[in-house]
CSV table of C-alpha atoms in Angstrom, one decimal:
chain,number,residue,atom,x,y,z
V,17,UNK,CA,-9.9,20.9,-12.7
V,18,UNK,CA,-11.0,21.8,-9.6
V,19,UNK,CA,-7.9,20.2,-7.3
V,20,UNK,CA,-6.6,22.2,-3.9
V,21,UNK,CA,-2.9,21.6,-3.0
V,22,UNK,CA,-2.0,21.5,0.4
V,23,UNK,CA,1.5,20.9,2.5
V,24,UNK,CA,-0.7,20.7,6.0
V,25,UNK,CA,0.0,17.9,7.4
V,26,UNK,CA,-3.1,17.9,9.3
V,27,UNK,CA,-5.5,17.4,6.3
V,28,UNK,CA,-3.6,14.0,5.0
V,29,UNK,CA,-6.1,10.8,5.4
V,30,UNK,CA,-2.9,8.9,6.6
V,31,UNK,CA,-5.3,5.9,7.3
V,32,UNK,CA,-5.7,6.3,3.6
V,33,UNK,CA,-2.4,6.5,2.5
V,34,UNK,CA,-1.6,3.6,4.7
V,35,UNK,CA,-3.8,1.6,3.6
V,36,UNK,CA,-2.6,2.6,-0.2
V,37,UNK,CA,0.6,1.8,0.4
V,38,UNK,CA,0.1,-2.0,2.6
V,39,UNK,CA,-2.6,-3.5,-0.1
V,40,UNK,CA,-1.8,-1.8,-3.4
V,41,UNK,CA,1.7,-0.4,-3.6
V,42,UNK,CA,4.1,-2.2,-5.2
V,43,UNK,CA,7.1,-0.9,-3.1
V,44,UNK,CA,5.6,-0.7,0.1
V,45,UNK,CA,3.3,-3.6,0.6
V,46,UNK,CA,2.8,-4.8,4.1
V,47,UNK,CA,4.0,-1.7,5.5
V,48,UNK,CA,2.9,-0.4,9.2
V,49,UNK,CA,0.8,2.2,10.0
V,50,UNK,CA,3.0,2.9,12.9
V,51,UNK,CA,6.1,3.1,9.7
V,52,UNK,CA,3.6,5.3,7.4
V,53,UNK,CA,3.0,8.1,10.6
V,54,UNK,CA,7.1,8.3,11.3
V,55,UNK,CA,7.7,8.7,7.3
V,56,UNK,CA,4.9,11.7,6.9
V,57,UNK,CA,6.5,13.2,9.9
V,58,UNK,CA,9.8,13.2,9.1
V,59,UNK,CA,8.8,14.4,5.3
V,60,UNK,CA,8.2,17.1,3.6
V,61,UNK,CA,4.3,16.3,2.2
V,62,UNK,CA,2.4,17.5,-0.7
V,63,UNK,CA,-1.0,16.2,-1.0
V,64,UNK,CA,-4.4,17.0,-3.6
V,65,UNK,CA,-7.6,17.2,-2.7
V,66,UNK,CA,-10.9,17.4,-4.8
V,67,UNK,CA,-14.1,18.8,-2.5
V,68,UNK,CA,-12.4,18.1,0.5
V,69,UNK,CA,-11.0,14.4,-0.5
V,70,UNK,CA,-7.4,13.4,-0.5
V,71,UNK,CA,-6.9,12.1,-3.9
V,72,UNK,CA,-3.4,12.0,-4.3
V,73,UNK,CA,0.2,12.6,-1.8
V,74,UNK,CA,3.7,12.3,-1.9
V,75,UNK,CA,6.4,13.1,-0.1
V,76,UNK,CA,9.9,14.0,-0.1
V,77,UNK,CA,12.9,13.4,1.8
V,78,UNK,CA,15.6,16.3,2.2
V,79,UNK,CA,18.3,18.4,4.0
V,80,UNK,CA,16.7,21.2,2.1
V,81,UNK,CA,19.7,22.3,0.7
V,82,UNK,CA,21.5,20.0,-1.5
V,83,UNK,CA,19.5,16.9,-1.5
V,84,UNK,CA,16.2,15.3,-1.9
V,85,UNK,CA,14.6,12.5,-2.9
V,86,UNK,CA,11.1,11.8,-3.8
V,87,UNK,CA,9.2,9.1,-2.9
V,88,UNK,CA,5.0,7.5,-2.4
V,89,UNK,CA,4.1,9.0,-5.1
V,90,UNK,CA,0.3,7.9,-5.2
V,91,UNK,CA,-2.7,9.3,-7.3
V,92,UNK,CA,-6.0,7.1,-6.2
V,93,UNK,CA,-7.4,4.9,-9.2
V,94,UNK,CA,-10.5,7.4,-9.8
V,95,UNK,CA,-8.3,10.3,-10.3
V,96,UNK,CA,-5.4,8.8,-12.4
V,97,UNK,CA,-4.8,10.2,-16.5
V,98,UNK,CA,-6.2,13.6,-15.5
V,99,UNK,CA,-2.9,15.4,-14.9
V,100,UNK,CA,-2.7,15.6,-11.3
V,101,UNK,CA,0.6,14.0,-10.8
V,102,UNK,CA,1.9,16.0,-13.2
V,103,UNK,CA,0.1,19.1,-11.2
V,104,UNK,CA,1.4,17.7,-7.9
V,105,UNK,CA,5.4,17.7,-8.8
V,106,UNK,CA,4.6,21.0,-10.3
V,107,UNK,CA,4.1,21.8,-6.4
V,108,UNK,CA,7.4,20.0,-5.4
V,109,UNK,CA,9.4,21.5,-7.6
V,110,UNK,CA,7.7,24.8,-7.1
V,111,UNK,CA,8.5,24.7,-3.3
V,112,UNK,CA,11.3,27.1,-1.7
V,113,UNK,CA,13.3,24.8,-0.4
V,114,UNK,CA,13.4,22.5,-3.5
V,115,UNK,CA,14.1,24.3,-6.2
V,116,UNK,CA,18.0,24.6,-6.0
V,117,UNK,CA,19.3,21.5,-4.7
V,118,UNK,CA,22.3,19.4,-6.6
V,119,UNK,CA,20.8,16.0,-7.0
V,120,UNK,CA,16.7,14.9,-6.8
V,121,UNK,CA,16.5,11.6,-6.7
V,122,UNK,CA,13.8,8.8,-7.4
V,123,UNK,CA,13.3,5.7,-8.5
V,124,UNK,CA,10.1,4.2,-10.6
V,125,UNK,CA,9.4,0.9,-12.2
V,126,UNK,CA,6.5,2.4,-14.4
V,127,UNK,CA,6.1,6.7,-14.6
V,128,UNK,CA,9.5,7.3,-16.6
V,129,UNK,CA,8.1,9.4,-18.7
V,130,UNK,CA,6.1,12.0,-16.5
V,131,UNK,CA,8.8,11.9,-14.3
V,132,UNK,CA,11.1,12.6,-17.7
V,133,UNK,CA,9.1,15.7,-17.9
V,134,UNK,CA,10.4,17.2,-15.0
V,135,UNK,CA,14.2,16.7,-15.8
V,136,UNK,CA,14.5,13.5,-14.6
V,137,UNK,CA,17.2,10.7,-16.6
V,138,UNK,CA,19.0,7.9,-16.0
V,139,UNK,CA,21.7,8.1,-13.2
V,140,UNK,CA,24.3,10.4,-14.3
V,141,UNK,CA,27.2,8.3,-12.9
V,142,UNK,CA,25.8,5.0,-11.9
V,143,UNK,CA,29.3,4.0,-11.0
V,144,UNK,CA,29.1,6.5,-7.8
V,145,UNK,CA,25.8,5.2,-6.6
V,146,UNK,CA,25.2,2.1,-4.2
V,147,UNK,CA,22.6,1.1,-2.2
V,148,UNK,CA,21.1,-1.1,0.8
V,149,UNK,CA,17.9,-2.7,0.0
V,150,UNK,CA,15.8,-4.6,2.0
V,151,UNK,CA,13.3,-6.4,-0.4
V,152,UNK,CA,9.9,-7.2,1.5
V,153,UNK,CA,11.4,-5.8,4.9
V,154,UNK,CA,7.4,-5.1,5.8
V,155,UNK,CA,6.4,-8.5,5.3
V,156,UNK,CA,8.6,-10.0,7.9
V,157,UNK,CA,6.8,-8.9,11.2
């Protein structure tokens, strides 16, 4: 596999990772490009590329230091059941300022078991853990 890892911000087709995320995501759909650019740039980014094409990104959210979460995890149709998720989280959990935090978070509705791989269960105490979600919040502009 001839695949190129990259945290450069710079190299990211973020007109491809919008586009992604508004038409085919189903977490993200109807999302703005204007949302997409403050996300990258407030991230930490890990993206793959293959002869110069971006064929796969995520990101993660995190103080650094005792907390992250992972999110927009995307591998383009073409490229998918070749092992490059699996070769892209080796990269975020390969990275400095990742590797000894307390709690990673994510959440998935269909990759439980690559992301079991990786360490990842079930919330430990589920009791301890709330949320605010906006269902749809992109689709009502």
């Amino acid at each position: 596999m001839d695949i190129e890892f990259s945290q450069d911000k710079s190299r990211l087709d973020v007109s491809k990772i919008h586009s992604f995320l508004c038409e085919q995501s189903t977490w993200a759909k109807g999302i703005s490009l204007e949302t997409v650019q403050t996300s990258i740039d407030h991230s930490l980014c890990f993206a793959a590329f293959k002869n110069g094409e971006q064929i796969a990104f995520c990101r993660v959210i995190s103080d650094m230091a005792t907390f992250a979460n992972l999110v927009d995890v995307i591998v383009w149709p073409d490229y998918r059941r070749q092992g490059i998720a699996a070769a892209l989280l080796e990269q975020v959990f390969e990275h400095p300022s990742l590797k000894q935090l307390r709690r990673f978070t994510l959440a998935t509705s269909n990759a439980h078991g690559l992301y079991e791989k990786f360490g990842f269960t079930s919330l430990v105490k589920p009791e301890t853990f709330m949320e605010r979600y906006q269902n749809d919040i992109y689709n009502k502009r």
